[in-house]
PDB file of C-alpha atoms in Angstrom:
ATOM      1  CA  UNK A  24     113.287  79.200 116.718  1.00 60.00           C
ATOM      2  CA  UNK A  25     110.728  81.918 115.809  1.00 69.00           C
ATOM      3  CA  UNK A  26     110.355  80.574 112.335  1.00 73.00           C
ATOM      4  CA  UNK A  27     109.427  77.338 113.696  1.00 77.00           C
ATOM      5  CA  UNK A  28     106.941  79.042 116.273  1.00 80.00           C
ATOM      6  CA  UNK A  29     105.419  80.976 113.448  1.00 80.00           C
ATOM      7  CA  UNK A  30     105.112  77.610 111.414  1.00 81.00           C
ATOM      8  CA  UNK A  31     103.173  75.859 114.611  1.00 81.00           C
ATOM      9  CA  UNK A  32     100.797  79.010 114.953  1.00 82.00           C
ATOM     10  CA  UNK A  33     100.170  79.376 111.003  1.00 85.00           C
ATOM     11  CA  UNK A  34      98.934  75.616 111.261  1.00 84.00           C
ATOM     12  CA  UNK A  35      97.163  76.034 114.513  1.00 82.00           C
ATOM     13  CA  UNK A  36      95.344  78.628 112.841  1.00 83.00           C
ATOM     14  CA  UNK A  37      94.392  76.652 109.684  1.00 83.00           C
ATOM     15  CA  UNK A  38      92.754  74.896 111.848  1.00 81.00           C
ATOM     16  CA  UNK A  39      94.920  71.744 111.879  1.00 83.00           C
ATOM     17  CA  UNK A  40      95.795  69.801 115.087  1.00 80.00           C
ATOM     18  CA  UNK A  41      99.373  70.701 116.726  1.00 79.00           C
ATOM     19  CA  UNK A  42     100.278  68.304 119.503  1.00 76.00           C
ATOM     20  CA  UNK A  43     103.882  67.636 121.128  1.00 68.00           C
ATOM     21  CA  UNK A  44     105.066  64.697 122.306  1.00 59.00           C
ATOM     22  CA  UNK A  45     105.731  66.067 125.925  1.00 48.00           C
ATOM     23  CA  UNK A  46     106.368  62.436 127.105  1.00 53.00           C
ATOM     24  CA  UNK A  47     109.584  61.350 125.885  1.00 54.00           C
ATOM     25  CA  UNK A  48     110.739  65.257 124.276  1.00 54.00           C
ATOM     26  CA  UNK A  49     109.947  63.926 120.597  1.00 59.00           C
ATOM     27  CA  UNK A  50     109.074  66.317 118.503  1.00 67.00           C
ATOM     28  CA  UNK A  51     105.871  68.192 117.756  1.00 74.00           C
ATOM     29  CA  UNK A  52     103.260  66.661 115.107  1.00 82.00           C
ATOM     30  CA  UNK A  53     100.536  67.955 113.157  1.00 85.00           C
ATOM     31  CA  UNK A  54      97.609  66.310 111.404  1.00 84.00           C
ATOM     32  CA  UNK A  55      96.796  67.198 108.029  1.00 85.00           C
ATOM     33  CA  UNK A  56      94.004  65.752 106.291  1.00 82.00           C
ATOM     34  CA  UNK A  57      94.529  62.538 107.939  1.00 81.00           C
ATOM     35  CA  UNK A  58      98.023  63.276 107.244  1.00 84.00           C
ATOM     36  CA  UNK A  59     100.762  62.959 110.386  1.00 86.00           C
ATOM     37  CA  UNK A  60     103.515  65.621 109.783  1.00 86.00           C
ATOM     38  CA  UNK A  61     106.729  65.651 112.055  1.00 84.00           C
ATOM     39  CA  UNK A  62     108.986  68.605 111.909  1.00 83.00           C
ATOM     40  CA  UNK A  63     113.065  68.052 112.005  1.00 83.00           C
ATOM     41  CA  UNK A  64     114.873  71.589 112.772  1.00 80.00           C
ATOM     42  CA  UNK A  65     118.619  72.077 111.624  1.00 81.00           C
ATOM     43  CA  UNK A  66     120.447  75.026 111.760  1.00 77.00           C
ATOM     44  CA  UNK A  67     122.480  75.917 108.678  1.00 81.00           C
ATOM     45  CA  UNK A  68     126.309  75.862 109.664  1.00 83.00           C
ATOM     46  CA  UNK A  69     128.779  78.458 107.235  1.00 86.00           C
ATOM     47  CA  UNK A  70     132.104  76.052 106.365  1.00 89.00           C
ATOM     48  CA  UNK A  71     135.142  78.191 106.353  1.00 90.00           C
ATOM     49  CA  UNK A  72     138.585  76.468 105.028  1.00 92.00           C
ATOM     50  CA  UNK A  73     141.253  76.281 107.318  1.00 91.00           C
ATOM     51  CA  UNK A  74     144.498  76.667 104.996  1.00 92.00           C
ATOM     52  CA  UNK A  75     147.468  74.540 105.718  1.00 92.00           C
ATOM     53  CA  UNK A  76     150.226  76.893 107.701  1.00 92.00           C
ATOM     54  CA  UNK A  77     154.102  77.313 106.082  1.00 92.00           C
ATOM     55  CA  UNK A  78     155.301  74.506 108.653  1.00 93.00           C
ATOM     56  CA  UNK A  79     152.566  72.174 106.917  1.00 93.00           C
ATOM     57  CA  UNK A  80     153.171  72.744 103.633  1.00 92.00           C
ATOM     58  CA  UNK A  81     156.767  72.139 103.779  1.00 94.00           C
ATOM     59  CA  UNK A  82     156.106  68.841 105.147  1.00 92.00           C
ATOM     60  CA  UNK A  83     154.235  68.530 102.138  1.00 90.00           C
ATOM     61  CA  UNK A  84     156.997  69.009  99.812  1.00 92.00           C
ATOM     62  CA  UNK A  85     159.380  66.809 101.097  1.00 92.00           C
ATOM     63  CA  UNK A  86     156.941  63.845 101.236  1.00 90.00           C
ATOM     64  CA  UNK A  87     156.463  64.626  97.755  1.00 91.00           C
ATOM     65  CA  UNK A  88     152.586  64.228  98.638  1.00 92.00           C
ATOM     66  CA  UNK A  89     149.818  65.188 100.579  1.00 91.00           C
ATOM     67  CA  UNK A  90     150.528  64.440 104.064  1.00 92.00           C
ATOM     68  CA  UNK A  91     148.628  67.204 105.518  1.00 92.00           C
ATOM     69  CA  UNK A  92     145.447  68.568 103.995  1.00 92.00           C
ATOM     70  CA  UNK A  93     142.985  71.266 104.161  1.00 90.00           C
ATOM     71  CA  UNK A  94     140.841  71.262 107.113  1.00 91.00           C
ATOM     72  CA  UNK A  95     137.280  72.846 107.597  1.00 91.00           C
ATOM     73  CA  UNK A  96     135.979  74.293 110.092  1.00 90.00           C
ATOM     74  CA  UNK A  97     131.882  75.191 110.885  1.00 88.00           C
ATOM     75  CA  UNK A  98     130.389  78.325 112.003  1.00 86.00           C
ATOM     76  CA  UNK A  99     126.601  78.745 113.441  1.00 81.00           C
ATOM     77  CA  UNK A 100     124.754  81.118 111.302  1.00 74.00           C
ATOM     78  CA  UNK A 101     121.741  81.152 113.425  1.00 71.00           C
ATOM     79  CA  UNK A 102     119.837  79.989 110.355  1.00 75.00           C
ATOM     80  CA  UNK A 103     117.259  77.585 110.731  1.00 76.00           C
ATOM     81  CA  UNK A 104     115.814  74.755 107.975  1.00 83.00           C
ATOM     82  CA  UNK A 105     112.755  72.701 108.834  1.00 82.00           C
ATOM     83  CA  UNK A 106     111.828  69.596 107.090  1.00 84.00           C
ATOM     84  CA  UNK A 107     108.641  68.017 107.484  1.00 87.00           C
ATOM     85  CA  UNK A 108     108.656  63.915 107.342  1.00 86.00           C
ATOM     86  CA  UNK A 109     106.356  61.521 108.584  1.00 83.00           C
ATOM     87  CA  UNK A 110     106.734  60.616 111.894  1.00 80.00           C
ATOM     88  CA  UNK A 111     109.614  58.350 113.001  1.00 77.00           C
ATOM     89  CA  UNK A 112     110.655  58.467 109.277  1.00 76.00           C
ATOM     90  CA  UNK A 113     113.480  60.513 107.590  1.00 78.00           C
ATOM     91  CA  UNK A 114     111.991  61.143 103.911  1.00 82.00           C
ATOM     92  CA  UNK A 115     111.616  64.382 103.850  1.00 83.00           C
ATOM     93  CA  UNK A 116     108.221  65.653 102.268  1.00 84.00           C
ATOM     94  CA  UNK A 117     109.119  69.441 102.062  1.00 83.00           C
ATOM     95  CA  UNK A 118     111.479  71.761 103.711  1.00 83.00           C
ATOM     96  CA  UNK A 119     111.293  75.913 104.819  1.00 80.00           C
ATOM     97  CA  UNK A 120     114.442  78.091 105.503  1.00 77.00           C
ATOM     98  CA  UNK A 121     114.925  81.302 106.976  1.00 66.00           C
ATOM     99  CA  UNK A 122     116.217  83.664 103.925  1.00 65.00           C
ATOM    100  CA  UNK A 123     117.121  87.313 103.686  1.00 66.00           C
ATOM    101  CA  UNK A 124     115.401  87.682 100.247  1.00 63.00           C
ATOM    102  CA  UNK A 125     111.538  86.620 101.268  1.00 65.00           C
ATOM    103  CA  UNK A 126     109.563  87.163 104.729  1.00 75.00           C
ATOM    104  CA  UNK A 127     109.583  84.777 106.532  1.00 74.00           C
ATOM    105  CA  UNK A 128     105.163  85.299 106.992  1.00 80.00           C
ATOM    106  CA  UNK A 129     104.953  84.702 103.355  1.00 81.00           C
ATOM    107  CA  UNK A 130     107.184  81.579 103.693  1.00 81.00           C
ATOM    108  CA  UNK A 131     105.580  79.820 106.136  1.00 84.00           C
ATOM    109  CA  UNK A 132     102.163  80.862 104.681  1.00 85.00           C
ATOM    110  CA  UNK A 133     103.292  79.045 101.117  1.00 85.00           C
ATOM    111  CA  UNK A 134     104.980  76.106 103.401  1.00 84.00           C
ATOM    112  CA  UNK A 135     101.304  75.607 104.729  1.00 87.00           C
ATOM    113  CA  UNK A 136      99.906  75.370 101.716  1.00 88.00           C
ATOM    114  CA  UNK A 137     102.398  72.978 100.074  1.00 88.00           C
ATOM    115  CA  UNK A 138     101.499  70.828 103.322  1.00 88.00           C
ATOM    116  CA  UNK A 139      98.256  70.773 102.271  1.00 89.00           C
ATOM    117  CA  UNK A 140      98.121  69.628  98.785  1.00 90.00           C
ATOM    118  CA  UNK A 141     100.931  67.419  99.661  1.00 89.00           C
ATOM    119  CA  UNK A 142      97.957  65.714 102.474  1.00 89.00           C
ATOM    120  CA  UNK A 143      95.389  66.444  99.953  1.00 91.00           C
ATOM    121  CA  UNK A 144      97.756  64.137  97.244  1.00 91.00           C
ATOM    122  CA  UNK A 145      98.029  61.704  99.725  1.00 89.00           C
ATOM    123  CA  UNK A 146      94.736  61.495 100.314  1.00 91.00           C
ATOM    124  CA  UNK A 147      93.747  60.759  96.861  1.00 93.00           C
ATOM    125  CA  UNK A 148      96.046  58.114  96.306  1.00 93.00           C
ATOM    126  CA  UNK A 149      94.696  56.646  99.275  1.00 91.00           C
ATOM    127  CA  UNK A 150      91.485  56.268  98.140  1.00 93.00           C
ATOM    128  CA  UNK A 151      92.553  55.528  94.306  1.00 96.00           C
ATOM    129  CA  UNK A 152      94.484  52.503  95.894  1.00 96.00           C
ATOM    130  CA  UNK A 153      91.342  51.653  97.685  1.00 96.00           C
ATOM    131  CA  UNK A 154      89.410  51.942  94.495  1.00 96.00           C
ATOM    132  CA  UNK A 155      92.041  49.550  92.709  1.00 97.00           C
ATOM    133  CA  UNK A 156      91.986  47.017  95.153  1.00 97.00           C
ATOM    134  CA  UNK A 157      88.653  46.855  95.204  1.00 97.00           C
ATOM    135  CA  UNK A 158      88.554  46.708  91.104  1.00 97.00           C
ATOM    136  CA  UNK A 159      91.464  43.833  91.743  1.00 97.00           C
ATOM    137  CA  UNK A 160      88.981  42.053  93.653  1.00 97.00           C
ATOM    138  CA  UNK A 161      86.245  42.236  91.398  1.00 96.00           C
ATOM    139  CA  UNK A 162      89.019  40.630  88.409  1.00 97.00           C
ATOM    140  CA  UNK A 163      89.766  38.152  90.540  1.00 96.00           C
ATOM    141  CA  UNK A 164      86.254  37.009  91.336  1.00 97.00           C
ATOM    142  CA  UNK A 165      85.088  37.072  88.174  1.00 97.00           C
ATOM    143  CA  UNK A 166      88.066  34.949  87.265  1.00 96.00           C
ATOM    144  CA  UNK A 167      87.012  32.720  89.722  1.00 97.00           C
ATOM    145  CA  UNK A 168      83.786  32.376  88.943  1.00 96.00           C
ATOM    146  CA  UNK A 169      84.904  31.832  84.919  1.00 96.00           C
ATOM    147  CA  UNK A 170      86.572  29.569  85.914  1.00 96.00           C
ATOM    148  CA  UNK A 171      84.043  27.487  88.485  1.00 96.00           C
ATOM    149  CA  UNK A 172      81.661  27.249  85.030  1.00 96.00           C
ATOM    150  CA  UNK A 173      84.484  26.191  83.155  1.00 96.00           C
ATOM    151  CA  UNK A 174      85.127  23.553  85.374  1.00 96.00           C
ATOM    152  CA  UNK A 175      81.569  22.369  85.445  1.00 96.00           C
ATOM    153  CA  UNK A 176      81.179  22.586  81.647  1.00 96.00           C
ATOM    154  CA  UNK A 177      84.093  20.184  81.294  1.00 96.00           C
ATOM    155  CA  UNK A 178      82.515  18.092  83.815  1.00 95.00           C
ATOM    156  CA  UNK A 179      79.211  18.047  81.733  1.00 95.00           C
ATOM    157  CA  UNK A 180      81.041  17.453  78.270  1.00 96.00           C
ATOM    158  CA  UNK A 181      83.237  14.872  80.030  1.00 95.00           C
ATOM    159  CA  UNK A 182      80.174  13.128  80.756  1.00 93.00           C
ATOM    160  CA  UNK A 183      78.566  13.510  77.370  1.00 94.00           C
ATOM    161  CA  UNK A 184      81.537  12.200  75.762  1.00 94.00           C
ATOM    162  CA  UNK A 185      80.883   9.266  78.176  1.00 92.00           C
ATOM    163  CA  UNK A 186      77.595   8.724  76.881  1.00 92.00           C
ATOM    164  CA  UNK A 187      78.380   9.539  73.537  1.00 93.00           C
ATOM    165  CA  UNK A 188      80.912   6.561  73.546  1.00 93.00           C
ATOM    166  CA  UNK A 189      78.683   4.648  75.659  1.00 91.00           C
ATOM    167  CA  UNK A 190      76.132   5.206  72.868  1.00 92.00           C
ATOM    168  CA  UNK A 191      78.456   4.271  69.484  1.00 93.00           C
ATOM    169  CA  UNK A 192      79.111   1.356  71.354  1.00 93.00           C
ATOM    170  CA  UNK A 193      75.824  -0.239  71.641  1.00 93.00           C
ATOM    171  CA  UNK A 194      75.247   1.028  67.832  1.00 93.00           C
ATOM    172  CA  UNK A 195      77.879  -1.222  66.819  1.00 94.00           C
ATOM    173  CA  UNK A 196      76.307  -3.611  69.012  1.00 94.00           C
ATOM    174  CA  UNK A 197      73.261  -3.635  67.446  1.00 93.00           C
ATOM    175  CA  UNK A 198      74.954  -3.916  63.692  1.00 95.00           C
ATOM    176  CA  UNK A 199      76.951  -6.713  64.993  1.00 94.00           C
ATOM    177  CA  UNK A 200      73.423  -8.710  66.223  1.00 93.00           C
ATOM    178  CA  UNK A 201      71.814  -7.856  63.277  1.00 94.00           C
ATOM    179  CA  UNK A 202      74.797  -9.274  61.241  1.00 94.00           C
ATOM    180  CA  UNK A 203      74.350 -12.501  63.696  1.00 92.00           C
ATOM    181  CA  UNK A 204      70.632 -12.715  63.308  1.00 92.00           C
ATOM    182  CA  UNK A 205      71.004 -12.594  59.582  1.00 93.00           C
ATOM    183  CA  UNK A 206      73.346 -15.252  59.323  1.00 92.00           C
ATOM    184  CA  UNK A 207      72.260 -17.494  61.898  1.00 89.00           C
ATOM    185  CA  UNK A 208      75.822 -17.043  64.175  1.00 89.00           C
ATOM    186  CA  UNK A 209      76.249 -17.579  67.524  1.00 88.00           C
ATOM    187  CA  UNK A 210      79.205 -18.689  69.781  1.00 87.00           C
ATOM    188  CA  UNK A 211      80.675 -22.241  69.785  1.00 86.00           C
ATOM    189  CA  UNK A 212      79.107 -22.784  73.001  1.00 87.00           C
ATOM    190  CA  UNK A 213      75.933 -21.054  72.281  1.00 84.00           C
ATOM    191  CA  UNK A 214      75.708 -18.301  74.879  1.00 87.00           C
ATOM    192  CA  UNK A 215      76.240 -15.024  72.381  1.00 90.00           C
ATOM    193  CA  UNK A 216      73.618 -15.179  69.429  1.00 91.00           C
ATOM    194  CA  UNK A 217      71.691 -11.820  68.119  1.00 92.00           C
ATOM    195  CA  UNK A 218      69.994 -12.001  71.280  1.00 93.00           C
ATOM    196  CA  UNK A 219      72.640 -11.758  73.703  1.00 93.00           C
ATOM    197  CA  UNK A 220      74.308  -9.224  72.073  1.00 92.00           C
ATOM    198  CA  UNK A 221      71.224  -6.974  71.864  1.00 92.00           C
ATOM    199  CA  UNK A 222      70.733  -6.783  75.344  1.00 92.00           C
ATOM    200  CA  UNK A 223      73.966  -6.049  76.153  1.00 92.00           C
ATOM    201  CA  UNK A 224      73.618  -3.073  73.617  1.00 91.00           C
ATOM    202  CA  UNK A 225      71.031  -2.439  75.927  1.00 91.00           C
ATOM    203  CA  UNK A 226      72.733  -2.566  78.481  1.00 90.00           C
ATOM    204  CA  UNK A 227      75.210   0.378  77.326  1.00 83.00           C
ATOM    205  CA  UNK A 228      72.873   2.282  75.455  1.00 82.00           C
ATOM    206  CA  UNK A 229      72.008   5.459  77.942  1.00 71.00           C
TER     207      UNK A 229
END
């Protein structure tokens, strides 16, 4: 486990906020940028075959098939991988191994770093999400207020075709009692003459 001790001190000493979950043995988390980081530690294993034995293999020829088959078998190595996810998640966000090639300083000290533009990525998505939602909002409001003055401006021309109809109306009105006037008409019974229908051109003309 010193790899993973050397990973805890590196980020204590970048300044970022270690803390273990002491309570219920979870494991220990570190803030990043406003970035929660959980470390899961698995030790690499070394898979050897285990070949069938003479016994097996005979069995296998009289069956005419498989009956037995190779097993495996796994070996510690003592070799540790650490994968940092969020916590309670499983996606892991990036992952450090012990290796023979590179020391193990310099990989934790690039593993640091990769934590931190991965927190500093994070970070700006964050706020370019915020900044979308907030142009999103702006759309929609504008849409709504488009369509508020639509609304109103087909009230207003619904009304003007009112009037306008209203109006052609008590045009033809007015031809009509000039028509009557002219030639002396009015109803059998004598209630609609010029007159009459004047004022009830009148009465529609807005």
């Amino acid at each position: 486990m010193l790899l993973f001790n050397l990973l805890l001190e590196s980020l204590d000493a970048a300044g970022y906020r270690v803390a273990t979950n002491s309570k219920d043995g979870g494991p220990a988390c570190v803030s990043i940028l406003n970035l929660d980081v959980s470390f899961k530690v698995r030790e690499r294993s070394k898979r050897e075959i285990v070949p069938l034995t003479p016994e097996q293999r005979d069995v296998n020829a009289k069956k005419g098939y498989d009956f037995f088959r190779e097993d495996y078998r796994y070996h510690p190595t003592n070799e540790f991988d650490i994968s940092a996810v969020e916590p309670h998640g499983t996606h892991e966000l990036a992952k450090i191994g012990d290796s023979r090639t590179t020391r193990v300083e310099a990989k934790v000290a690039d593993f640091v770093i990769r934590l931190r533009e991965l927190a500093i990525r994070r970070q700006v998505q964050v706020e370019l999400n915020a900044e979308r939602r907030v142009l999103a909002e702006a759309r929609a409001e504008e849409e709504r207020r488009r369509a508020e003055v639509r609304r109103v401006a087909l009230e207003r021309l619904k009304g003007v075709e009112e009037l306008a109809m209203r109006l052609d109306r008590a045009n033809r009105l007015r031809s009509l009692a000039n028509i009557f006037e002219n030639n002396c008409l009015s109803s059998k019974d004598g209630v609609v003459d010029a007159a009459w229908i004047r004022r009830a051109a009148d009465w529609l003309d807005p």
